[in-house]
Amino acid sequence: MSFPHDAHTFGGQPITQLATEQGTPFYAYDSQRITQRIADLRAILPKSIGMHYAIKANPFLPLVRLMAGLVDGVDIASAGELDLALKAGIVPESISFAGPGKRDSELAQAVAENVLINAESAGELLRLATIAQHQGRVARVALRVNPAFELKGSGMRMGGGPRPFGIDEEMIPDLLASWSRFDNHLTFEGLHIFAGSQNLNGEAIAEAQRASYQLALSLAAHAPAPIKTLNLGGGFGIPYFPHESALDLTPIIAALNEIATDAAQRLPHAALHLELGRYLVGEAGIYVTRIIDKKVSRGHTYLVTDGGLNHHLAASGNFGQVIRRNYPVAIIHSQDAGKVLSRDGFKSPSLDGAGDTATSTPTSVVGPLCTPLDLLADNVNLPHATPGDLFVIFQSGAYGASASPQNFLSHPTVTEMLL
Ligand SMILES: *Cc1c(COP(=O)(O)O)cnc(C)c1O
């Protein structure tokens, strides 16, 4: 089970102690849980399928440094992330750069560093060829494909239909057939097919991976050179809400085994990999705030904390969610260190019954911002909690600090730590 079994400690340390030492609010990430997660996935993945980390899920430098020793490469989406990856010690050859609006300066840096560039349009290819020519270098290129199919049931769809991401699959044969117009400034290395994100349906992901592989085979027939790299995407989701359960990897592993076996014959020069973000780090992070006020408004209790959507936009429901739901949360009483008084809304056998629900009253937990959007938990049953107690949000290791508007209302930026 991925949920913390021992919710009053994190990364082997009492959460109250972390709060006292580091101050609140903070994010903490557990390196041991990340390492274990990757080892567990490696143990069942076919050996020939590599694992890349999508840095945008969590770009905290110490965490990226940890990832550098655990994964086969990283996917970046800006020159800033390129700097981060290099600083973290990742070799340029194992970095791939996707993203729909790469500036000339970013392309130039990527060419100079010799990273693989996942081209998102014909126009970008032309700009890239000019930049490579000026540098007297050859740019390494993969084409990001916008597939005609979509990954069903994804939290965020990134393929199928009109999209700003990738090149429509039906345009790619012509583009590959006319590759000589790039005058040897671009070397074609392969394909990148990413169909969606935050998917908890193993069958749907397996189906998308089979479709991606078939698409890669058919496009390879038009390629000016053998496929050296095939990025099959990812989209592996994690459970955030009570009605969700962990992704069943069984059908995915079955599909990847078939793909790996077939690719050994039909794409013998290709290195295949997945690109994963939140699946690797999302469950290994918590966000901790301290309650600074408690008030009752017309019968409803509000706990007001020292951090909110400025640090954790996703928990407020404003990061792409269609319906606002509560993340799994807990109150930790500060005078009673180590005892979880309550948690809400997340099924975990080891924690059932841990909540002191008998004394609970309908409560909403809000951050310090002057906007009704700053809601961290709505109508949850929490027991008696007073200012000074801690409020913890689980499943917070991905799309947290870096995906939140930290300047909004000019509160202090959030502390992050890797334990
Ligand atoms: C954001 C992104 C990812 C990571 O998505 P997760 O849901 O965190 O796994 C992977 N690949 C691409 C191209 C992305 O844009």
XYZ file of C-alpha atoms and ligand atoms in Angstrom:
434
model
C 0.000 0.000 0.000
C 1.346 3.338 -0.980
C -0.334 5.429 1.663
C 1.811 6.130 4.738
C 1.194 3.378 7.246
C 2.552 5.409 10.041
C 1.017 8.784 9.383
C 2.507 10.649 12.337
C 6.015 10.165 11.041
C 7.366 10.823 7.596
C 10.699 9.768 6.195
C 11.410 8.268 9.602
C 10.884 11.536 11.490
C 7.988 12.808 13.582
C 6.056 15.362 11.549
C 5.721 17.596 14.636
C 9.500 17.647 14.963
C 9.956 18.569 11.299
C 7.451 21.369 11.771
C 9.239 22.686 14.844
C 12.673 22.518 13.259
C 11.863 23.736 9.750
C 8.863 25.955 10.385
C 5.627 25.697 8.452
C 4.423 25.396 5.777
C 6.672 22.824 4.157
C 6.786 19.986 1.690
C 8.695 16.862 2.654
C 9.643 14.109 0.219
C 10.692 10.637 1.304
C 13.690 9.413 -0.677
C 13.276 5.873 0.598
C 9.718 5.651 -0.709
C 10.785 7.003 -4.112
C 13.647 4.516 -4.300
C 11.329 1.676 -3.336
C 8.687 2.722 -5.856
C 11.207 2.682 -8.684
C 12.696 -0.649 -7.556
C 9.205 -2.199 -7.452
C 8.437 -1.016 -10.964
C 11.838 -2.112 -12.296
C 11.266 -5.580 -10.857
C 8.276 -6.160 -13.145
C 9.130 -4.050 -16.211
C 10.722 -5.889 -19.141
C 14.474 -5.348 -18.904
C 14.624 -3.666 -22.305
C 12.122 -0.950 -21.373
C 13.762 2.036 -19.755
C 12.306 4.490 -17.295
C 12.521 8.253 -17.668
C 11.479 10.818 -15.099
C 9.445 13.847 -16.245
C 11.054 16.631 -14.229
C 8.031 18.885 -14.293
C 6.290 16.574 -11.785
C 8.761 17.700 -9.125
C 11.819 19.792 -10.006
C 13.229 20.116 -6.460
C 16.972 19.816 -7.072
C 17.843 17.306 -4.316
C 14.982 15.120 -5.558
C 16.168 15.379 -9.174
C 19.664 14.426 -7.944
C 18.182 11.355 -6.306
C 16.358 10.498 -9.536
C 19.594 10.845 -11.514
C 20.871 7.694 -9.849
C 17.634 5.754 -10.223
C 16.227 6.306 -13.728
C 17.609 5.912 -17.247
C 16.984 9.459 -18.344
C 14.845 12.537 -17.786
C 12.349 14.467 -19.828
C 12.558 18.220 -19.649
C 10.252 20.924 -20.953
C 12.320 24.124 -20.742
C 15.883 25.425 -20.652
C 15.388 25.923 -16.920
C 14.725 22.222 -16.516
C 17.746 21.519 -18.712
C 19.944 23.503 -16.308
C 18.416 21.607 -13.419
C 19.006 18.219 -15.037
C 22.646 19.062 -15.789
C 23.152 20.402 -12.264
C 21.708 17.159 -10.930
C 24.381 15.247 -12.811
C 22.262 13.748 -15.575
C 24.249 13.110 -18.737
C 22.975 15.177 -21.713
C 22.639 12.096 -23.911
C 19.887 10.753 -21.656
C 17.879 13.986 -21.604
C 14.976 14.602 -23.957
C 13.360 17.979 -24.433
C 9.651 18.249 -25.304
C 7.264 21.197 -25.093
C 5.216 23.207 -27.550
C 6.888 26.623 -27.332
C 10.642 26.172 -27.324
C 12.383 29.510 -27.845
C 15.334 29.810 -30.211
C 17.625 30.326 -27.217
C 16.346 27.134 -25.613
C 16.805 25.167 -28.829
C 20.317 26.579 -29.157
C 21.211 25.473 -25.642
C 19.749 22.018 -26.262
C 21.738 21.622 -29.497
C 24.931 22.783 -27.789
C 24.412 20.250 -24.988
C 23.537 17.481 -27.446
C 20.222 16.568 -25.833
C 17.464 14.859 -27.809
C 14.855 17.369 -28.966
C 11.291 16.144 -29.297
C 10.032 18.361 -32.096
C 6.464 19.572 -31.760
C 5.890 21.091 -35.213
C 7.289 21.436 -38.718
C 8.088 25.069 -37.933
C 10.135 24.077 -34.935
C 12.124 21.655 -37.118
C 12.971 24.454 -39.544
C 14.085 26.778 -36.745
C 16.109 23.963 -35.238
C 17.856 23.217 -38.539
C 18.887 26.876 -38.849
C 20.173 26.946 -35.280
C 22.151 23.718 -35.749
C 23.639 25.064 -38.977
C 24.797 28.240 -37.209
C 26.475 26.155 -34.541
C 28.020 23.802 -37.062
C 26.402 20.941 -35.175
C 23.868 18.261 -35.964
C 20.793 18.331 -33.731
C 19.398 15.071 -32.393
C 15.687 14.945 -33.118
C 12.700 12.787 -32.291
C 9.243 13.657 -33.544
C 6.559 14.042 -30.948
C 3.474 12.474 -32.451
C -0.063 13.633 -31.760
C -1.801 10.295 -32.188
C -5.267 9.968 -33.679
C -6.291 7.839 -30.691
C -6.631 9.114 -27.174
C -5.897 7.596 -23.789
C -9.350 6.944 -22.358
C -10.097 8.133 -18.859
C -7.115 10.406 -18.423
C -7.160 13.267 -15.977
C -5.445 15.345 -18.650
C -5.668 14.417 -22.291
C -2.649 15.223 -24.356
C -3.293 13.362 -27.581
C -6.144 12.657 -29.995
C -8.021 15.377 -31.867
C -6.552 18.846 -32.299
C -3.776 19.462 -29.742
C -0.993 21.970 -29.264
C 1.307 19.020 -28.481
C 3.117 17.033 -31.110
C 2.676 16.670 -34.835
C -0.499 15.011 -36.105
C 0.324 11.413 -37.016
C -1.100 11.834 -40.515
C 1.420 14.624 -41.268
C 4.439 12.607 -40.257
C 4.998 10.371 -43.325
C 5.428 13.427 -45.588
C 7.663 15.132 -43.082
C 9.903 12.074 -42.874
C 9.918 11.608 -46.647
C 11.231 15.159 -47.082
C 13.821 14.947 -44.279
C 16.611 15.781 -46.741
C 15.417 19.405 -46.759
C 17.065 19.756 -43.361
C 20.406 19.355 -45.139
C 21.975 17.051 -42.596
C 21.537 19.573 -39.797
C 19.051 17.294 -38.076
C 19.519 13.634 -37.363
C 16.321 11.645 -36.993
C 16.474 9.412 -33.930
C 12.936 8.357 -33.214
C 9.454 9.028 -31.927
C 7.704 10.281 -28.816
C 4.080 9.373 -28.260
C 2.396 10.660 -25.114
C -1.350 10.233 -24.959
C -2.398 11.435 -21.510
C -1.787 11.781 -17.822
C -3.183 10.729 -14.405
C -4.836 7.541 -15.629
C -5.887 4.852 -13.150
C -7.178 2.356 -15.701
C -4.470 -0.216 -16.425
C -6.397 -1.652 -19.387
C -6.712 1.763 -21.001
C -3.003 2.473 -20.578
C -2.115 -0.964 -21.987
C -4.365 -0.314 -24.972
C -2.750 3.085 -25.584
C 0.716 1.541 -25.378
C -0.167 -1.146 -27.915
C -1.624 1.513 -30.196
C 1.460 3.708 -29.721
C 3.746 0.842 -30.628
C 1.727 -0.023 -33.752
C 1.776 3.619 -34.765
C 5.552 3.736 -34.261
C 5.974 0.656 -36.466
C 3.938 2.155 -39.268
C 5.747 5.515 -39.073
C 9.136 3.781 -38.927
C 8.510 2.556 -42.459
C 8.777 6.192 -43.644
C 11.780 7.134 -41.531
C 15.085 8.241 -43.087
C 16.989 6.202 -40.489
C 16.263 3.306 -38.137
C 14.394 4.272 -34.954
C 16.952 4.597 -32.169
C 14.611 5.844 -29.484
C 10.942 5.210 -28.886
C 9.265 7.018 -26.018
C 5.998 5.210 -25.298
C 4.697 7.856 -22.887
C 3.212 6.934 -19.545
C 0.182 8.456 -17.923
C 0.378 6.177 -14.853
C -1.884 7.768 -12.254
C -1.998 7.707 -8.468
C -5.130 7.682 -6.306
C -6.007 11.054 -4.808
C -9.628 10.655 -3.799
C -11.693 8.176 -1.759
C -13.374 6.541 -4.761
C -10.051 5.896 -6.483
C -7.802 2.901 -6.051
C -4.209 2.247 -7.028
C -3.374 1.544 -10.656
C -3.300 -2.157 -11.552
C -0.069 -2.622 -13.487
C -0.868 -6.186 -14.614
C -2.345 -5.368 -18.043
C 0.346 -2.739 -18.637
C 3.159 -5.165 -17.929
C 1.540 -7.755 -20.212
C 1.372 -5.216 -23.045
C 4.948 -4.068 -22.466
C 6.216 -7.649 -22.531
C 4.567 -8.173 -25.919
C 5.924 -4.874 -27.196
C 9.447 -5.556 -25.933
C 9.531 -8.994 -27.581
C 8.196 -7.703 -30.871
C 10.463 -4.646 -30.897
C 13.543 -6.808 -30.465
C 12.727 -8.197 -33.932
C 11.145 -5.306 -35.741
C 12.856 -2.251 -34.239
C 16.205 -3.824 -33.347
C 18.030 -0.494 -33.000
C 15.424 1.130 -30.776
C 15.744 1.835 -27.062
C 12.217 1.910 -25.655
C 11.245 3.848 -22.575
C 8.377 5.141 -20.483
C 8.231 8.673 -19.160
C 6.699 8.910 -15.716
C 6.180 11.800 -13.352
C 3.679 11.610 -10.555
C 3.687 7.807 -10.408
C 7.293 7.879 -9.213
C 7.094 10.745 -6.729
C 3.479 11.751 -6.053
C 2.818 9.437 -3.144
C 6.178 10.171 -1.554
C 5.380 13.731 -0.548
C 3.379 15.579 2.098
C 2.474 19.234 2.544
C 2.291 20.438 6.138
C 0.693 23.630 7.398
C -0.023 24.968 10.851
C -3.468 26.111 11.902
C -3.357 29.784 12.793
C -7.026 30.514 13.410
C -10.263 28.760 14.062
C -13.594 30.419 13.565
C -17.230 29.517 13.384
C -19.375 31.200 10.778
C -23.084 30.535 11.032
C -22.570 27.065 12.365
C -19.716 26.022 10.098
C -16.200 25.650 11.469
C -13.223 27.028 9.555
C -9.652 26.125 10.309
C -7.337 28.695 8.763
C -3.818 27.516 7.953
C -0.558 29.303 7.183
C -0.371 27.963 3.616
C -2.923 27.352 0.922
C -3.363 27.352 -2.822
C -0.318 29.604 -3.141
C 1.711 26.480 -2.292
C -0.643 23.673 -3.225
C -2.907 24.672 -6.060
C -3.818 21.058 -6.836
C -5.191 20.371 -3.352
C -7.467 23.390 -3.738
C -8.935 21.744 -6.836
C -7.755 24.416 -9.239
C -5.108 22.474 -11.171
C -7.158 21.037 -13.993
C -9.725 19.182 -11.912
C -13.301 19.213 -13.193
C -14.868 18.546 -9.793
C -13.285 19.725 -6.563
C -12.569 16.856 -4.182
C -10.613 16.647 -0.963
C -7.144 15.215 -0.950
C -6.400 12.784 1.905
C -5.653 14.916 4.957
C -4.922 14.634 8.663
C -4.717 16.769 11.760
C -1.712 16.252 13.991
C -2.050 17.717 17.443
C 1.052 19.684 18.257
C 0.988 19.135 22.025
C 0.485 15.453 21.558
C 3.353 14.743 19.230
C 3.100 11.629 17.160
C -0.607 11.012 17.570
C -2.852 11.315 14.548
C -6.193 12.528 15.788
C -7.980 12.266 12.510
C -7.728 11.738 8.883
C -10.335 11.983 6.244
C -11.410 10.302 3.124
C -8.696 7.835 2.226
C -9.084 4.083 2.485
C -6.148 2.438 4.170
C -6.641 -0.640 6.315
C -3.838 0.317 8.649
C -5.431 3.653 9.350
C -9.070 2.717 9.615
C -10.283 3.697 13.026
C -7.423 6.069 13.608
C -9.756 9.051 13.455
C -11.428 10.472 16.503
C -14.613 10.961 14.525
C -16.926 10.755 17.521
C -16.219 14.362 18.418
C -16.115 15.649 14.860
C -18.013 18.606 13.455
C -18.329 19.679 9.797
C -15.247 21.687 9.093
C -13.572 23.352 6.176
C -9.865 24.000 6.092
C -8.846 27.148 4.257
C -5.542 28.825 3.491
C -4.615 32.433 4.288
C -5.503 33.950 0.905
C -8.368 36.364 0.366
C -10.154 34.262 -2.207
C -12.848 31.610 -1.849
C -10.699 29.393 -4.105
C -8.258 28.913 -1.237
C -9.960 25.818 0.118
C -7.776 22.884 1.199
C -10.480 20.571 2.533
C -14.204 21.150 2.254
C -16.733 19.779 4.715
C -14.495 17.165 6.233
C -15.138 15.520 9.563
C -12.284 16.547 11.770
C -12.114 16.360 15.543
C -11.325 19.163 17.879
C -8.344 21.043 16.507
C -6.924 24.300 17.750
C -4.495 26.889 16.479
C -1.003 25.439 16.687
C -2.061 22.009 15.486
C -0.764 20.757 12.159
C -2.796 20.060 9.047
C -1.211 17.573 6.652
C -2.078 16.867 3.012
C -0.894 13.529 1.627
C -0.258 12.485 -2.005
C 1.581 15.769 -2.458
C 4.909 14.767 -3.998
C 4.039 15.882 -7.545
C 2.651 19.115 -9.003
C 2.904 20.881 -5.649
C 5.277 23.754 -4.981
C 6.366 24.298 -8.572
C 2.802 24.066 -9.903
C 1.401 26.708 -7.570
C 1.213 30.517 -7.795
C 3.649 31.245 -4.977
C 3.715 34.987 -5.616
C -0.024 35.349 -5.313
C -0.680 37.537 -2.244
C 3.030 37.752 -1.442
C 3.202 35.168 1.316
C 6.555 33.464 1.982
C 7.552 30.752 -0.457
C 7.268 27.208 0.810
C 10.164 25.212 2.250
C 10.948 21.896 0.579
C 13.017 19.054 1.979
C 14.091 15.626 0.864
C 14.302 13.200 3.763
C 3.691 16.107 -17.801
C 4.245 15.098 -18.699
C 4.613 13.848 -18.197
C 4.411 13.442 -16.772
O 3.059 13.252 -16.455
P 2.660 12.524 -15.115
O 1.180 12.559 -15.083
O 3.263 13.283 -13.987
O 3.224 11.145 -15.178
C 5.182 12.955 -19.061
N 5.388 13.277 -20.363
C 5.033 14.472 -20.876
C 5.278 14.748 -22.303
C 4.456 15.418 -20.066
O 4.094 16.590 -20.588
